[in-house]
Amino acid sequence: MEAEAMIDKARIENLFSELEARKSLLATCTELWNNLSQQFSSSEQSLLHKSNDIDSKLEKLESEKKKTLEDLDRRETTISERESSFITLTEEQKQSALLEFEKPTSGTLELSEELRLHCKKMDSEGLLRFMLANRKDSAAVRAEVSEALVEAVDAPRLVLDVVEGFVERRGVKEGISDRRWACATLIQRLVPGFELDGRVPVVASSVGERAGAVAEAWKAKMDGGEGGEAGASEGSMFLQMVVFFGLQAKFDVEFLKKLVLEFSSRREIPKIAAKLGFGEKMGDIIDELVKSGKEVEAVYFAYESGLTERFPPVSLLKSYLKNSRKHGNALLKNKNYSTAATEQANAAELNSLRALVRCLEVHKLESEFSFDSLKRRLTLLEKAKAEKKKSMAATKPQNKRPRGDGGGGAVAFHAAKAGRVPNAYSSFGGRNPPVHQNPPTRYSGRYTYPSSTVYDSPVSASYVAPYGGTHSQNPAVLSQQYGYVSGDAAGGVRAGGSYGAQSSYGAYDYSASAPAQSTYPPYPQ
């Protein structure tokens, strides 16, 4: 009995083990089924959503198709009506133009009216002559020429006629500067006038082909050096013509890139470069600007091309300020802290601060710098520059010969001619400034850069000998007098681009000339 009981117990245990294994298998199958069910349900929902989305798009497309067909039918039914209205308008404009042609054009019309008259007549030669005759009133011409071009029947062709005449006469030096100004003004103001009028200037295919031939001839003359190398104004004008007439495909990308880098300091160049379709090469252009020490220009290019994440503006401007100081320190050290080096370094600092401050204001980055200290330093340098100009004007000798007594007596002796004294301070990077006759005015006070560098005025000391005499001074004494220190501790600046002296970051504005400088305050340590 015991043996039978043991056998039954073993069979029962085996049965329970088999049931447990089947139970585990059943649980696994149940879990798999649940997962598959969820996946099928999710796929079904996704397909349903996509199907509904396709249905809505088809309905929208059908609605737009129906609306478009209705518009086409309506336009087709009104063709005859619109034709008659256009014919009437054309006849009215024709009669108005004929009346305008009959008006006298010499001294009886205002500037804006005469500009419009030449544009209505499509008289490129007359327009050019009138602009050259009013060259001294360039601000008024620039303000009125945009609206005048809108009155032209074919404004792009009118401008192209003037540009073609300039290219043909490029080798003739006489009057070429004024012609270059006229062409640049017309090209720059062509688009803004139409934008104000709510239209877009249409370039006919024949005009576009002719513009391509003119641009290629222009490039050949620039490459061959005929009429001299292209200056900043002409290079900018060439690039604007390429953009407006869509001539990018006619020129090598590297050639256009070279022009952009060469004239990057022009305010309108970043906007032009963004329209030239450089693509990834725009990043290479900004890299080149940074490597050549033009961080301010690089910031403008980064904003125009949308690459501010790759080229952080604040980091670039801080690097610009740091490198400027190193440059100024090297300039002073190499020239043994001479008076000429002092004035050059201060002039470079003024240009540099103008560029930096202007860039910060344009792009609203004042909070990232100690902006107030930069502005105070800039104001001090500009004030010193103005007072220096007054001092030079007051001490400039008058080269006037005394007259005789007019009564038959002895004629007074003629005074000896004094040597000419330059009346303007040469810009940084040009000729050394002259040594002035009287000692400069001293300034005192503390001015700080964002890095808390202190501008301390030294104690007053005379370093210029009386007029006509000679003088010398130990460089160590000059170092103490101007508050300089040797090595990297001396702060310095370098000349900035044309952005610093400009009043706004507009599309086609030219940089305004800066006022002349006066006695410079001590260079920062």
Short mmCIF file of C-alpha atoms in Angstrom, two decimals:
data_model
loop_
_atom_site.label_atom_id
_atom_site.label_comp_id
_atom_site.label_asym_id
_atom_site.label_seq_id
_atom_site.Cartn_x
_atom_site.Cartn_y
_atom_site.Cartn_z
CA MET A 1 0.00 0.00 0.00
CA GLU A 2 2.83 2.29 0.84
CA ALA A 3 4.42 1.70 -2.61
CA GLU A 4 1.16 2.51 -4.35
CA ALA A 5 0.81 5.69 -2.28
CA MET A 6 4.35 6.78 -3.26
CA ILE A 7 3.55 6.18 -6.94
CA ASP A 8 0.33 8.20 -6.75
CA LYS A 9 2.15 11.04 -4.98
CA ALA A 10 4.83 11.20 -7.71
CA ARG A 11 2.17 11.22 -10.43
CA ILE A 12 0.33 14.02 -8.66
CA GLU A 13 3.53 16.08 -8.32
CA ASN A 14 4.32 15.61 -12.02
CA LEU A 15 0.78 16.64 -12.87
CA PHE A 16 1.09 19.85 -10.81
CA SER A 17 4.47 20.65 -12.41
CA GLU A 18 2.97 20.23 -15.86
CA LEU A 19 0.02 22.46 -14.89
CA GLU A 20 2.45 25.13 -13.58
CA ALA A 21 4.39 25.10 -16.87
CA ARG A 22 1.17 25.42 -18.86
CA LYS A 23 0.07 28.26 -16.58
CA SER A 24 3.35 30.16 -17.29
CA LEU A 25 2.95 29.57 -21.03
CA LEU A 26 -0.62 30.81 -20.89
CA ALA A 27 0.48 34.00 -19.07
CA THR A 28 3.17 34.62 -21.69
CA CYS A 29 0.70 34.16 -24.53
CA THR A 30 -1.76 36.48 -22.83
CA GLU A 31 0.91 39.20 -22.47
CA LEU A 32 1.94 38.83 -26.12
CA TRP A 33 -1.68 39.07 -27.19
CA ASN A 34 -2.16 42.27 -25.19
CA ASN A 35 0.95 43.85 -26.72
CA LEU A 36 -0.10 42.90 -30.24
CA SER A 37 -3.59 44.17 -29.62
CA GLN A 38 -2.24 47.53 -28.45
CA GLN A 39 0.05 47.79 -31.48
CA PHE A 40 -2.78 46.98 -33.87
CA SER A 41 -5.00 49.54 -32.17
CA SER A 42 -2.29 52.23 -32.34
CA SER A 43 -1.65 51.50 -36.02
CA GLU A 44 -5.36 51.63 -36.73
CA GLN A 45 -5.67 55.02 -35.02
CA SER A 46 -2.66 56.37 -36.92
CA LEU A 47 -4.02 55.20 -40.26
CA LEU A 48 -7.41 56.66 -39.42
CA HIS A 49 -5.81 60.02 -38.53
CA LYS A 50 -3.78 60.07 -41.75
CA SER A 51 -6.83 59.14 -43.76
CA ASN A 52 -8.82 61.98 -42.20
CA ASP A 53 -5.93 64.37 -42.86
CA ILE A 54 -5.79 63.31 -46.52
CA ASP A 55 -9.52 63.74 -46.82
CA SER A 56 -9.37 67.28 -45.39
CA LYS A 57 -6.53 68.21 -47.74
CA LEU A 58 -8.45 66.86 -50.70
CA GLU A 59 -11.47 68.91 -49.66
CA LYS A 60 -9.30 72.03 -49.28
CA LEU A 61 -7.69 71.39 -52.66
CA GLU A 62 -11.07 70.94 -54.27
CA SER A 63 -12.28 74.18 -52.68
CA GLU A 64 -9.21 76.10 -53.87
CA LYS A 65 -9.57 74.58 -57.33
CA LYS A 66 -13.17 75.69 -57.49
CA LYS A 67 -12.29 79.20 -56.29
CA THR A 68 -9.41 79.47 -58.80
CA LEU A 69 -11.64 78.40 -61.66
CA GLU A 70 -14.21 80.99 -60.62
CA ASP A 71 -11.52 83.69 -60.51
CA LEU A 72 -10.28 82.67 -63.96
CA ASP A 73 -13.81 82.79 -65.34
CA ARG A 74 -14.36 86.21 -63.79
CA ARG A 75 -11.04 87.54 -65.15
CA GLU A 76 -11.83 86.12 -68.58
CA THR A 77 -15.18 87.88 -68.65
CA THR A 78 -13.57 91.20 -67.63
CA ILE A 79 -10.69 91.11 -70.14
CA SER A 80 -12.38 93.38 -72.60
CA GLU A 81 -13.34 95.83 -69.85
CA ARG A 82 -9.81 95.93 -68.46
CA GLU A 83 -8.36 96.33 -71.95
CA SER A 84 -10.46 99.40 -72.56
CA SER A 85 -9.53 100.88 -69.17
CA PHE A 86 -5.83 100.30 -69.82
CA ILE A 87 -6.12 101.89 -73.25
CA THR A 88 -7.78 104.92 -71.69
CA LEU A 89 -5.12 105.14 -68.98
CA THR A 90 -2.32 104.79 -71.53
CA GLU A 91 -3.81 107.57 -73.63
CA GLU A 92 -4.08 109.82 -70.58
CA GLN A 93 -0.46 109.12 -69.63
CA LYS A 94 0.59 109.76 -73.21
CA GLN A 95 -1.11 113.15 -73.28
CA SER A 96 0.34 114.00 -69.85
CA ALA A 97 3.81 113.03 -71.04
CA LEU A 98 3.47 115.14 -74.18
CA LEU A 99 2.49 118.13 -72.06
CA GLU A 100 5.49 117.49 -69.80
CA PHE A 101 7.82 117.38 -72.80
CA GLU A 102 6.66 120.79 -73.87
CA LYS A 103 7.68 122.35 -70.56
CA PRO A 104 11.01 124.21 -70.52
CA THR A 105 13.79 122.44 -68.63
CA SER A 106 16.31 125.22 -68.00
CA GLY A 107 16.06 126.99 -64.68
CA THR A 108 12.26 127.05 -64.47
CA LEU A 109 11.53 123.70 -62.81
CA GLU A 110 12.28 122.53 -59.32
CA LEU A 111 14.82 119.76 -58.80
CA SER A 112 12.22 117.04 -58.20
CA GLU A 113 10.14 118.09 -61.24
CA GLU A 114 13.11 118.14 -63.57
CA LEU A 115 14.27 114.73 -62.35
CA ARG A 116 10.79 113.34 -63.06
CA LEU A 117 10.74 114.96 -66.48
CA HIS A 118 14.02 113.34 -67.55
CA CYS A 119 12.83 109.97 -66.23
CA LYS A 120 9.49 110.23 -68.04
CA LYS A 121 11.34 111.05 -71.26
CA MET A 122 13.71 108.11 -70.69
CA ASP A 123 16.44 110.67 -71.35
CA SER A 124 19.49 109.04 -69.78
CA GLU A 125 21.92 111.67 -71.06
CA GLY A 126 19.75 114.52 -69.84
CA LEU A 127 19.28 112.82 -66.47
CA LEU A 128 23.03 112.31 -66.09
CA ARG A 129 23.83 115.91 -67.05
CA PHE A 130 21.27 117.24 -64.59
CA MET A 131 22.60 115.08 -61.75
CA LEU A 132 26.18 116.13 -62.47
CA ALA A 133 25.13 119.79 -62.57
CA ASN A 134 23.53 119.37 -59.13
CA ARG A 135 26.39 117.34 -57.65
CA LYS A 136 26.80 119.83 -54.80
CA ASP A 137 23.18 119.24 -53.80
CA SER A 138 23.69 115.47 -53.64
CA ALA A 139 21.46 114.97 -50.58
CA ALA A 140 18.45 116.48 -52.36
CA VAL A 141 19.16 114.47 -55.52
CA ARG A 142 19.33 111.21 -53.56
CA ALA A 143 16.08 112.06 -51.76
CA GLU A 144 14.13 112.76 -54.98
CA VAL A 145 15.60 110.36 -57.51
CA SER A 146 13.78 107.27 -56.12
CA GLU A 147 10.31 108.70 -56.76
CA ALA A 148 11.48 110.10 -60.10
CA LEU A 149 12.56 106.65 -61.33
CA VAL A 150 9.07 105.31 -60.61
CA GLU A 151 7.79 107.70 -63.30
CA ALA A 152 10.01 106.11 -65.97
CA VAL A 153 8.43 103.76 -68.53
CA ASP A 154 11.31 101.29 -68.07
CA ALA A 155 13.36 102.33 -65.06
CA PRO A 156 15.85 99.39 -65.21
CA ARG A 157 16.69 100.22 -68.84
CA LEU A 158 17.11 103.92 -67.99
CA VAL A 159 19.56 103.11 -65.18
CA LEU A 160 21.36 100.60 -67.39
CA ASP A 161 21.85 103.28 -70.06
CA VAL A 162 23.63 105.50 -67.51
CA VAL A 163 25.74 102.60 -66.19
CA GLU A 164 26.74 101.57 -69.71
CA GLY A 165 27.93 105.11 -70.41
CA PHE A 166 30.01 105.02 -67.24
CA VAL A 167 31.60 101.69 -68.18
CA GLU A 168 32.45 102.96 -71.67
CA ARG A 169 34.14 106.09 -70.25
CA ARG A 170 35.83 104.31 -67.35
CA GLY A 171 39.29 104.83 -68.82
CA VAL A 172 38.74 108.61 -69.04
CA LYS A 173 39.81 110.16 -65.74
CA GLU A 174 38.17 113.53 -66.27
CA GLY A 175 34.82 113.67 -64.51
CA ILE A 176 34.78 109.93 -63.84
CA SER A 177 34.32 110.42 -60.10
CA ASP A 178 31.12 112.42 -60.58
CA ARG A 179 29.81 109.88 -63.10
CA ARG A 180 30.55 107.08 -60.63
CA TRP A 181 28.55 108.94 -57.98
CA ALA A 182 25.60 109.41 -60.36
CA CYS A 183 25.57 105.71 -61.35
CA ALA A 184 25.84 104.57 -57.73
CA THR A 185 22.98 106.86 -56.72
CA LEU A 186 20.71 105.55 -59.47
CA ILE A 187 21.45 101.88 -58.76
CA GLN A 188 21.05 102.30 -55.01
CA ARG A 189 17.78 104.24 -55.24
CA LEU A 190 16.14 102.16 -57.98
CA VAL A 191 14.47 99.56 -55.77
CA PRO A 192 13.45 101.73 -52.75
CA GLY A 193 11.30 103.99 -54.91
CA PHE A 194 9.25 101.07 -56.22
CA GLU A 195 8.95 99.58 -52.72
CA LEU A 196 7.42 102.83 -51.50
CA ASP A 197 5.03 102.71 -54.44
CA GLY A 198 4.07 99.11 -53.63
CA ARG A 199 5.45 97.70 -56.86
CA VAL A 200 8.41 95.69 -58.10
CA PRO A 201 10.54 96.91 -61.03
CA VAL A 202 10.20 94.41 -63.88
CA VAL A 203 13.35 93.64 -65.88
CA ALA A 204 12.64 92.67 -69.49
CA SER A 205 14.61 89.71 -70.84
CA SER A 206 16.33 91.89 -73.45
CA VAL A 207 17.38 94.38 -70.75
CA GLY A 208 18.68 91.52 -68.58
CA GLU A 209 20.81 90.15 -71.45
CA ARG A 210 22.18 93.61 -72.14
CA ALA A 211 22.92 94.11 -68.44
CA GLY A 212 24.91 90.86 -68.45
CA ALA A 213 27.04 92.09 -71.37
CA VAL A 214 27.64 95.44 -69.64
CA ALA A 215 28.63 93.71 -66.39
CA GLU A 216 31.09 91.40 -68.18
CA ALA A 217 32.67 94.36 -69.97
CA TRP A 218 32.86 96.18 -66.64
CA LYS A 219 34.60 93.20 -65.01
CA ALA A 220 37.07 92.96 -67.87
CA LYS A 221 38.02 96.63 -67.43
CA MET A 222 38.44 96.20 -63.69
CA ASP A 223 40.58 93.08 -64.14
CA GLY A 224 42.67 94.79 -66.82
CA GLY A 225 43.22 97.85 -64.66
CA GLU A 226 41.72 100.17 -67.26
CA GLY A 227 40.83 103.38 -65.47
CA GLY A 228 42.42 102.14 -62.25
CA GLU A 229 41.31 99.52 -59.77
CA ALA A 230 37.74 99.50 -58.51
CA GLY A 231 37.26 101.49 -55.32
CA ALA A 232 34.80 100.65 -52.54
CA SER A 233 31.99 102.67 -54.13
CA GLU A 234 32.44 101.08 -57.55
CA GLY A 235 32.79 97.57 -56.13
CA SER A 236 29.56 98.01 -54.19
CA MET A 237 27.85 99.41 -57.27
CA PHE A 238 28.95 96.40 -59.35
CA LEU A 239 27.62 93.93 -56.77
CA GLN A 240 24.29 95.75 -56.51
CA MET A 241 23.94 95.58 -60.29
CA VAL A 242 24.63 91.83 -60.21
CA VAL A 243 21.93 91.35 -57.54
CA PHE A 244 19.29 93.56 -59.16
CA PHE A 245 19.59 92.13 -62.68
CA GLY A 246 20.10 88.54 -61.42
CA LEU A 247 23.54 88.08 -62.96
CA GLN A 248 25.04 85.77 -60.30
CA ALA A 249 25.29 82.84 -62.72
CA LYS A 250 27.47 84.85 -65.13
CA PHE A 251 30.33 85.21 -62.63
CA ASP A 252 32.49 82.84 -60.65
CA VAL A 253 31.50 82.53 -57.00
CA GLU A 254 35.08 83.11 -55.87
CA PHE A 255 35.22 86.39 -57.80
CA LEU A 256 32.04 87.66 -56.11
CA LYS A 257 33.31 86.43 -52.75
CA LYS A 258 36.57 88.31 -53.27
CA LEU A 259 34.70 91.56 -53.96
CA VAL A 260 32.55 91.09 -50.87
CA LEU A 261 35.60 90.55 -48.65
CA GLU A 262 37.50 93.45 -50.21
CA PHE A 263 34.70 95.95 -49.63
CA SER A 264 33.16 94.42 -46.50
CA SER A 265 33.38 97.73 -44.62
CA ARG A 266 30.69 99.27 -46.84
CA ARG A 267 27.42 99.35 -44.94
CA GLU A 268 25.31 97.86 -47.73
CA ILE A 269 27.66 94.93 -48.48
CA PRO A 270 26.27 92.52 -45.82
CA LYS A 271 22.76 92.92 -47.27
CA ILE A 272 24.08 92.44 -50.81
CA ALA A 273 26.09 89.36 -49.82
CA ALA A 274 22.99 87.78 -48.28
CA LYS A 275 21.24 88.13 -51.67
CA LEU A 276 24.10 86.75 -53.78
CA GLY A 277 23.25 83.16 -52.88
CA PHE A 278 26.57 82.14 -51.33
CA GLY A 279 24.91 79.45 -49.20
CA GLU A 280 27.46 77.69 -47.01
CA LYS A 281 30.21 79.96 -48.32
CA MET A 282 28.73 82.79 -46.24
CA GLY A 283 30.20 81.08 -43.18
CA ASP A 284 33.60 81.01 -44.91
CA ILE A 285 33.31 84.75 -45.60
CA ILE A 286 32.60 85.48 -41.93
CA ASP A 287 35.54 83.27 -40.93
CA GLU A 288 37.81 85.28 -43.23
CA LEU A 289 36.59 88.54 -41.70
CA VAL A 290 37.29 87.30 -38.19
CA LYS A 291 40.77 86.08 -39.13
CA SER A 292 41.60 89.44 -40.72
CA GLY A 293 40.59 91.35 -37.57
CA LYS A 294 37.23 92.64 -38.87
CA GLU A 295 35.03 91.29 -36.10
CA VAL A 296 32.59 94.22 -36.29
CA GLU A 297 31.96 93.57 -40.00
CA ALA A 298 31.62 89.87 -39.19
CA VAL A 299 28.80 90.68 -36.75
CA TYR A 300 26.84 92.55 -39.42
CA PHE A 301 27.31 89.65 -41.87
CA ALA A 302 26.23 87.11 -39.21
CA TYR A 303 22.99 88.99 -38.53
CA GLU A 304 22.16 89.41 -42.23
CA SER A 305 22.80 85.74 -43.02
CA GLY A 306 21.19 84.30 -39.86
CA LEU A 307 24.41 82.75 -38.56
CA THR A 308 24.49 84.38 -35.12
CA GLU A 309 24.45 80.99 -33.37
CA ARG A 310 27.56 79.88 -35.21
CA PHE A 311 29.22 83.29 -34.78
CA PRO A 312 28.08 84.76 -31.42
CA PRO A 313 28.07 88.58 -31.80
CA VAL A 314 28.98 89.37 -28.17
CA SER A 315 31.99 87.05 -28.27
CA LEU A 316 33.19 88.59 -31.55
CA LEU A 317 32.87 92.16 -30.26
CA LYS A 318 34.70 91.38 -27.02
CA SER A 319 37.48 89.81 -29.05
CA TYR A 320 37.54 92.94 -31.23
CA LEU A 321 37.97 95.20 -28.20
CA LYS A 322 40.71 93.00 -26.74
CA ASN A 323 42.65 92.81 -30.00
CA SER A 324 42.26 96.56 -30.52
CA ARG A 325 43.97 97.26 -27.24
CA LYS A 326 46.81 94.89 -28.09
CA HIS A 327 47.24 96.61 -31.44
CA GLY A 328 47.39 100.05 -29.85
CA ASN A 329 49.90 98.86 -27.27
CA ALA A 330 52.14 97.43 -29.99
CA LEU A 331 51.89 100.66 -31.99
CA LEU A 332 53.03 102.75 -29.02
CA LYS A 333 55.80 100.35 -28.04
CA ASN A 334 57.20 100.05 -31.57
CA LYS A 335 57.42 103.85 -31.94
CA ASN A 336 58.87 104.38 -28.47
CA TYR A 337 55.77 106.21 -27.20
CA SER A 338 56.43 109.18 -29.46
CA THR A 339 53.99 112.07 -29.89
CA ALA A 340 53.06 110.86 -33.38
CA ALA A 341 52.40 107.35 -32.06
CA THR A 342 50.27 108.83 -29.28
CA GLU A 343 48.07 110.69 -31.73
CA GLN A 344 47.84 107.71 -34.07
CA ALA A 345 46.85 105.42 -31.22
CA ASN A 346 44.19 107.83 -29.98
CA ALA A 347 42.82 108.27 -33.51
CA ALA A 348 42.68 104.49 -33.87
CA GLU A 349 40.92 104.23 -30.52
CA LEU A 350 38.34 106.81 -31.61
CA ASN A 351 37.61 104.91 -34.84
CA SER A 352 37.47 101.62 -33.00
CA LEU A 353 35.07 102.89 -30.34
CA ARG A 354 32.80 104.43 -32.97
CA ALA A 355 32.58 101.10 -34.79
CA LEU A 356 31.95 99.17 -31.59
CA VAL A 357 29.38 101.57 -30.11
CA ARG A 358 27.48 101.82 -33.37
CA CYS A 359 27.30 98.04 -33.74
CA LEU A 360 26.09 97.66 -30.15
CA GLU A 361 23.36 100.26 -30.73
CA VAL A 362 22.20 98.78 -34.04
CA HIS A 363 21.83 95.26 -32.69
CA LYS A 364 20.68 96.19 -29.16
CA LEU A 365 23.67 94.64 -27.38
CA GLU A 366 24.35 97.49 -24.93
CA SER A 367 23.50 95.34 -21.90
CA GLU A 368 26.32 92.92 -22.75
CA PHE A 369 28.99 95.62 -22.33
CA SER A 370 29.79 98.47 -19.95
CA PHE A 371 28.16 100.71 -22.50
CA ASP A 372 28.16 103.93 -20.45
CA SER A 373 31.92 103.82 -19.94
CA LEU A 374 32.46 103.25 -23.66
CA LYS A 375 30.23 106.21 -24.49
CA ARG A 376 32.03 108.46 -21.99
CA ARG A 377 35.40 107.56 -23.43
CA LEU A 378 34.13 108.14 -26.97
CA THR A 379 32.70 111.53 -26.01
CA LEU A 380 36.01 112.55 -24.44
CA LEU A 381 37.98 111.61 -27.55
CA GLU A 382 35.57 113.44 -29.85
CA LYS A 383 35.70 116.54 -27.68
CA ALA A 384 39.49 116.44 -27.66
CA LYS A 385 39.51 116.06 -31.45
CA ALA A 386 37.27 119.09 -31.93
CA GLU A 387 39.37 121.25 -29.59
CA LYS A 388 42.55 120.21 -31.35
CA LYS A 389 41.08 121.39 -34.64
CA LYS A 390 40.28 124.77 -33.07
CA SER A 391 43.80 125.00 -31.66
CA MET A 392 45.37 124.24 -35.03
CA ALA A 393 43.15 126.79 -36.78
CA ALA A 394 44.09 129.47 -34.22
CA THR A 395 47.83 128.89 -34.57
CA LYS A 396 47.90 128.53 -38.36
CA PRO A 397 50.06 131.35 -39.85
CA GLN A 398 48.41 133.83 -42.21
CA ASN A 399 50.35 133.97 -45.48
CA LYS A 400 49.30 137.50 -46.43
CA ARG A 401 51.70 139.97 -47.96
CA PRO A 402 51.63 143.59 -46.63
CA ARG A 403 50.69 146.21 -49.13
CA GLY A 404 52.53 149.43 -49.95
CA ASP A 405 51.47 152.72 -48.44
CA GLY A 406 49.78 153.68 -51.73
CA GLY A 407 51.13 157.21 -51.54
CA GLY A 408 54.30 156.87 -53.55
CA GLY A 409 56.42 156.29 -50.46
CA ALA A 410 58.63 153.39 -49.72
CA VAL A 411 56.97 150.06 -50.19
CA ALA A 412 56.90 147.94 -47.06
CA PHE A 413 59.05 144.85 -47.10
CA HIS A 414 57.27 141.57 -47.81
CA ALA A 415 57.14 139.26 -44.86
CA ALA A 416 58.87 135.95 -45.27
CA LYS A 417 56.50 133.09 -46.12
CA ALA A 418 55.86 130.77 -43.25
CA GLY A 419 56.05 127.04 -43.80
CA ARG A 420 52.73 125.40 -44.42
CA VAL A 421 51.13 123.65 -41.50
CA PRO A 422 48.73 120.81 -42.26
CA ASN A 423 45.22 121.77 -41.29
CA ALA A 424 43.81 118.32 -40.90
CA TYR A 425 44.87 115.31 -38.94
CA SER A 426 45.77 112.34 -41.11
CA SER A 427 43.75 109.21 -40.52
CA PHE A 428 45.12 106.14 -38.82
CA GLY A 429 47.30 104.13 -41.12
CA GLY A 430 48.21 107.16 -43.25
CA ARG A 431 50.88 109.83 -42.79
CA ASN A 432 52.18 110.72 -39.38
CA PRO A 433 50.46 113.78 -37.88
CA PRO A 434 52.49 117.00 -37.60
CA VAL A 435 54.12 118.28 -34.44
CA HIS A 436 52.09 121.30 -33.37
CA GLN A 437 53.44 124.65 -32.38
CA ASN A 438 51.89 125.04 -28.95
CA PRO A 439 51.57 122.51 -26.14
CA PRO A 440 48.31 120.60 -26.12
CA THR A 441 45.66 121.06 -23.47
CA ARG A 442 45.74 118.52 -20.70
CA TYR A 443 42.76 116.53 -19.52
CA SER A 444 42.12 114.89 -16.20
CA GLY A 445 39.58 112.35 -15.08
CA ARG A 446 39.00 108.64 -15.01
CA TYR A 447 37.35 106.71 -17.82
CA THR A 448 36.87 102.99 -17.75
CA TYR A 449 36.37 100.30 -20.37
CA PRO A 450 34.17 97.29 -19.71
CA SER A 451 37.20 95.46 -18.33
CA SER A 452 37.48 98.17 -15.64
CA THR A 453 40.62 99.54 -17.26
CA VAL A 454 41.20 103.04 -15.92
CA TYR A 455 42.02 106.04 -18.08
CA ASP A 456 44.10 108.24 -15.82
CA SER A 457 45.35 111.61 -16.87
CA PRO A 458 49.04 112.19 -16.08
CA VAL A 459 50.40 115.20 -14.35
CA SER A 460 50.78 118.22 -16.55
CA ALA A 461 54.13 118.51 -18.33
CA SER A 462 55.28 120.43 -21.36
CA TYR A 463 56.89 118.45 -24.14
CA VAL A 464 56.86 120.82 -27.12
CA ALA A 465 59.59 123.41 -27.61
CA PRO A 466 58.75 127.00 -28.60
CA TYR A 467 57.89 127.65 -32.24
CA GLY A 468 60.91 127.40 -34.42
CA GLY A 469 63.01 125.59 -31.82
CA THR A 470 63.86 121.97 -31.27
CA HIS A 471 63.05 119.66 -28.47
CA SER A 472 63.80 116.18 -27.24
CA GLN A 473 62.59 114.10 -24.40
CA ASN A 474 63.41 110.80 -22.85
CA PRO A 475 60.91 108.04 -23.80
CA ALA A 476 60.70 107.11 -20.15
CA VAL A 477 59.58 110.65 -19.31
CA LEU A 478 56.97 110.51 -22.07
CA SER A 479 55.80 107.19 -20.70
CA GLN A 480 55.27 108.74 -17.29
CA GLN A 481 53.76 111.90 -18.73
CA TYR A 482 51.09 110.07 -20.73
CA GLY A 483 50.40 107.35 -18.22
CA TYR A 484 51.67 104.54 -20.45
CA VAL A 485 53.07 101.28 -19.26
CA SER A 486 55.12 98.84 -21.24
CA GLY A 487 54.05 95.36 -22.18
CA ASP A 488 50.52 94.02 -22.40
CA ALA A 489 49.31 96.26 -19.60
CA ALA A 490 49.04 99.25 -21.92
CA GLY A 491 45.67 99.45 -23.57
CA GLY A 492 45.44 100.11 -27.26
CA VAL A 493 43.02 100.18 -30.13
CA ARG A 494 43.05 99.78 -33.84
CA ALA A 495 41.19 101.45 -36.62
CA GLY A 496 37.70 100.16 -37.18
CA GLY A 497 35.72 99.83 -40.41
CA SER A 498 33.44 102.37 -41.95
CA TYR A 499 30.55 101.20 -39.76
CA GLY A 500 31.83 103.20 -36.80
CA ALA A 501 31.41 106.60 -38.44
CA GLN A 502 27.96 105.94 -39.84
CA SER A 503 24.75 107.17 -38.37
CA SER A 504 22.50 104.25 -39.23
CA TYR A 505 22.64 100.81 -40.65
CA GLY A 506 20.54 101.57 -43.72
CA ALA A 507 20.55 99.90 -47.06
CA TYR A 508 22.50 102.23 -49.23
CA ASP A 509 23.71 105.09 -47.08
CA TYR A 510 27.26 106.33 -47.27
CA SER A 511 29.46 106.91 -44.25
CA ALA A 512 29.59 110.42 -42.93
CA SER A 513 32.94 112.07 -42.49
CA ALA A 514 34.08 112.34 -38.87
CA PRO A 515 35.05 115.68 -37.34
CA ALA A 516 38.70 116.55 -36.99
CA GLN A 517 40.42 115.73 -33.70
CA SER A 518 41.86 117.98 -31.03
CA THR A 519 44.45 117.32 -28.39
CA TYR A 520 44.01 113.70 -27.43
CA PRO A 521 43.53 112.60 -23.83
CA PRO A 522 46.07 110.15 -22.43
CA TYR A 523 45.98 106.72 -23.93
CA PRO A 524 44.37 104.11 -21.60
CA GLN A 525 46.40 101.76 -19.51
#
